[in-house]
Amino acid sequence: MARYQRVRGMRDILPPDAGRWRKVETVIVDVLQRYGYREIRLPLVEATELFARGVGEATDMVEKEMYTFPDRKGKSLSLRPEGTAGCVRAGIETGLLRGSARRLWYHGSMFRYERPQKGRNREHTQIGAEAFGMAGPDIDAEILTMLARAFGELGVAEDLTLELNTLGAGADRARYRQALTDYLTPRADALDEASRLRLATNPLRILDSKVASTRELVADAPNIHDHLSEDSRAHFDGLRARLDHAGIPYRLSPRLVRGLDYYTHTVFEWTTTALGAQNAVCSGGRYDGLVERLGGRATPGAGFGLGLDRLVLLEEARAPGQPAHVDVYVAFAGAAHGPRAAQVAETLRDATRLRVLCHAGEGGLKSQLRAADKSGARWAVVVGDEEARREGALLKPLRDAEAGQILLGMDALVEQLAANANAAANAA
RNA sequence: GUGGGUGUAGCUCAGCAGGUAGAGCCCCGGAUUGUGGAUCCGGUGGUCGUGGGUUCAAGUCCCAUCAUCCACCCCA
């Protein structure tokens, strides 16, 4: 039993998995950059007040899931539970939102003190993006199109369903909230306990309750879509038309309301049935009032957070197996040839982009070749007495039963490996 | 925060009704001197999550605790 264990809900991501993570992150980030989004790096720690004000006092996230602690002078700080509030804070504080860099992406850990379960950890990693200063539905559509592309390129599109809804503008939402409260208050006795509490604090959340009796009650509740202003309706219709035009399928989910207070108009969630109860892989929407609420000048915004822990699980199910981490394994026959082997490896690294692992430490040639095989390398290069005398190295293909090993001079060795590597790259 | 399952070698697990720990995989070495993958042989490795209790005796029973998994809840 190890003396120290990782803290509950925190994870180590080990070699084969870490490679998968990097691959997923690379695909997503590549897509974001191709849409002109630029990276912003943000602190893990913010003033607690920022989240209380930005995400909302009455949200579960703020009420009971934050890692909150006083610093040495007693100021209340929190580990970020989500990325948007910090991004907006940075945008206001630095003046970034007044410039032209209005499409931003970030990557990093988020912390929420929850009970761990499948697809849910206390530290999880998100890639998120925010687009500021664009009020029309075109940017909402761009974000969803971009995500659809990313999921497609990752090969997980079939696992995901886009659920879409609108909450209307702030005024619509207030009006709807009143209508909903008016409907539910006389029926409060029929609500489950949690929903009854929310009636006063956050009645919209009652809509997505999973309690059967509450769902029944809510089925006949007023619909947000009947409370939208002309403009709000136009915004949503505009978004839908663009999605249809782009060929992006979605499901209208009138009860999708999201657990964060800052959303207005568009809200969406990409969900999956492949991960058990934690079905949201990516979600976001529009938050036109947030910048102002956090002290900036009124600026519309829209964005999303994408849960990498869950996305990696999906990608792994779709593309199992682990790719080789080495192309060439350099071995030596006799410890005296170790330095020369290292030299040969350097020569290969100079001349090619191949991943070259040079054996180090103990072990006879036999065990070195065993290691070469296990590494997944396509070639072993062996250096020994004979090779040293001929100022070359032995090239031994490991994945091609037909091919035999040949002793080559250094120039020929480099040439052979470079040519084969290019051929393989072109084939792939 | 609530409920249920599980905690034995690095990993996956077995251990019958309490009698002083086992398999497979992995790792290391060997089966012709400098040659991988298959097979065979051998080896390293465990205070049975932790702390109490019952018992002549506990991995095995009881209690507590911690961790983990799944679900509720919540969300990415």
PDB file of C-alpha atoms (C1' of nucleotides) in Angstrom, chain A residues 8 60 65 112 114-115 117-118 120 198 205 210 258-259 277-280 282-283 310 373-374 386-387 398 405, chain B residues 1-4 26-31 34-37 47 49 66-76:
ATOM      1  CA  ARG A   8     -10.029  12.182  -3.880  1.00  0.00           C
ATOM      2  CA  ASP A  60     -25.220  24.553  -6.992  1.00  0.00           C
ATOM      3  CA  GLU A  65     -19.177  22.785  -5.158  1.00  0.00           C
ATOM      4  CA  ARG A 112     -15.687  21.195  -8.327  1.00  0.00           C
ATOM      5  CA  GLU A 114     -18.581  16.730  -6.077  1.00  0.00           C
ATOM      6  CA  ARG A 115     -18.873  13.036  -5.396  1.00  0.00           C
ATOM      7  CA  GLN A 117     -18.312   8.940 -10.502  1.00  0.00           C
ATOM      8  CA  LYS A 118     -17.941   7.807 -14.064  1.00  0.00           C
ATOM      9  CA  ARG A 120     -16.892  13.101 -13.187  1.00  0.00           C
ATOM     10  CA  ARG A 198     -35.848  26.381  -6.116  1.00  0.00           C
ATOM     11  CA  ARG A 205     -34.090  24.871 -12.875  1.00  0.00           C
ATOM     12  CA  LYS A 210     -35.493  14.304 -13.152  1.00  0.00           C
ATOM     13  CA  ARG A 258     -28.481  25.150 -17.789  1.00  0.00           C
ATOM     14  CA  GLY A 259     -27.329  25.480 -14.238  1.00  0.00           C
ATOM     15  CA  ALA A 277     -25.253   9.320 -16.027  1.00  0.00           C
ATOM     16  CA  GLN A 278     -22.787  12.083 -16.864  1.00  0.00           C
ATOM     17  CA  ASN A 279     -24.088  12.755 -20.318  1.00  0.00           C
ATOM     18  CA  ALA A 280     -23.014  16.323 -21.061  1.00  0.00           C
ATOM     19  CA  CYS A 282     -19.941  20.096 -24.105  1.00  0.00           C
ATOM     20  CA  SER A 283     -22.273  22.915 -23.289  1.00  0.00           C
ATOM     21  CA  ARG A 310     -15.532  12.756 -21.129  1.00  0.00           C
ATOM     22  CA  ASP A 373       9.734  -4.887 -30.113  1.00  0.00           C
ATOM     23  CA  LYS A 374       7.663  -3.781 -27.132  1.00  0.00           C
ATOM     24  CA  GLU A 386      31.347  -5.481 -37.029  1.00  0.00           C
ATOM     25  CA  GLU A 387      29.331  -2.290 -37.517  1.00  0.00           C
ATOM     26  CA  LEU A 398      10.745  -5.216 -36.992  1.00  0.00           C
ATOM     27  CA  GLN A 405      18.436  -6.907 -41.869  1.00  0.00           C
TER      28      GLN A 405
ATOM     29  C1'   G B   1     -24.681  15.605   1.010  1.00  0.00           C
ATOM     30  C1'   U B   2     -27.643  10.410   0.249  1.00  0.00           C
ATOM     31  C1'   G B   3     -27.786   5.125  -1.277  1.00  0.00           C
ATOM     32  C1'   G B   4     -25.639   0.447  -3.008  1.00  0.00           C
ATOM     33  C1'   C B  26       3.529  -7.713 -16.593  1.00  0.00           C
ATOM     34  C1'   C B  27       8.744  -7.402 -15.304  1.00  0.00           C
ATOM     35  C1'   C B  28      13.763  -9.905 -15.057  1.00  0.00           C
ATOM     36  C1'   G B  29      16.847 -14.115 -16.496  1.00  0.00           C
ATOM     37  C1'   G B  30      17.668 -18.730 -19.253  1.00  0.00           C
ATOM     38  C1'   A B  31      16.727 -22.527 -23.407  1.00  0.00           C
ATOM     39  C1'   G B  34      25.667 -10.434 -31.033  1.00  0.00           C
ATOM     40  C1'   U B  35      19.309 -10.880 -32.739  1.00  0.00           C
ATOM     41  C1'   G B  36      12.624  -9.261 -30.988  1.00  0.00           C
ATOM     42  C1'   G B  37       7.650 -11.476 -31.733  1.00  0.00           C
ATOM     43  C1'   U B  47       2.634  -6.747   7.141  1.00  0.00           C
ATOM     44  C1'   G B  49      -6.721  -0.767   2.444  1.00  0.00           C
ATOM     45  C1'   C B  66     -10.301   5.597   4.501  1.00  0.00           C
ATOM     46  C1'   A B  67     -10.279   4.755  -0.609  1.00  0.00           C
ATOM     47  C1'   U B  68     -12.698   3.264  -5.014  1.00  0.00           C
ATOM     48  C1'   C B  69     -16.808   2.198  -8.436  1.00  0.00           C
ATOM     49  C1'   C B  70     -21.934   3.032  -9.811  1.00  0.00           C
ATOM     50  C1'   A B  71     -26.343   5.733  -9.027  1.00  0.00           C
ATOM     51  C1'   C B  72     -29.020  10.073  -6.788  1.00  0.00           C
ATOM     52  C1'   C B  73     -27.740  15.110  -6.987  1.00  0.00           C
ATOM     53  C1'   C B  74     -25.105  18.224 -10.172  1.00  0.00           C
ATOM     54  C1'   C B  75     -22.588  19.108 -14.488  1.00  0.00           C
ATOM     55  C1'   A B  76     -18.089  19.234 -18.618  1.00  0.00           C
TER      56        A B  76
END
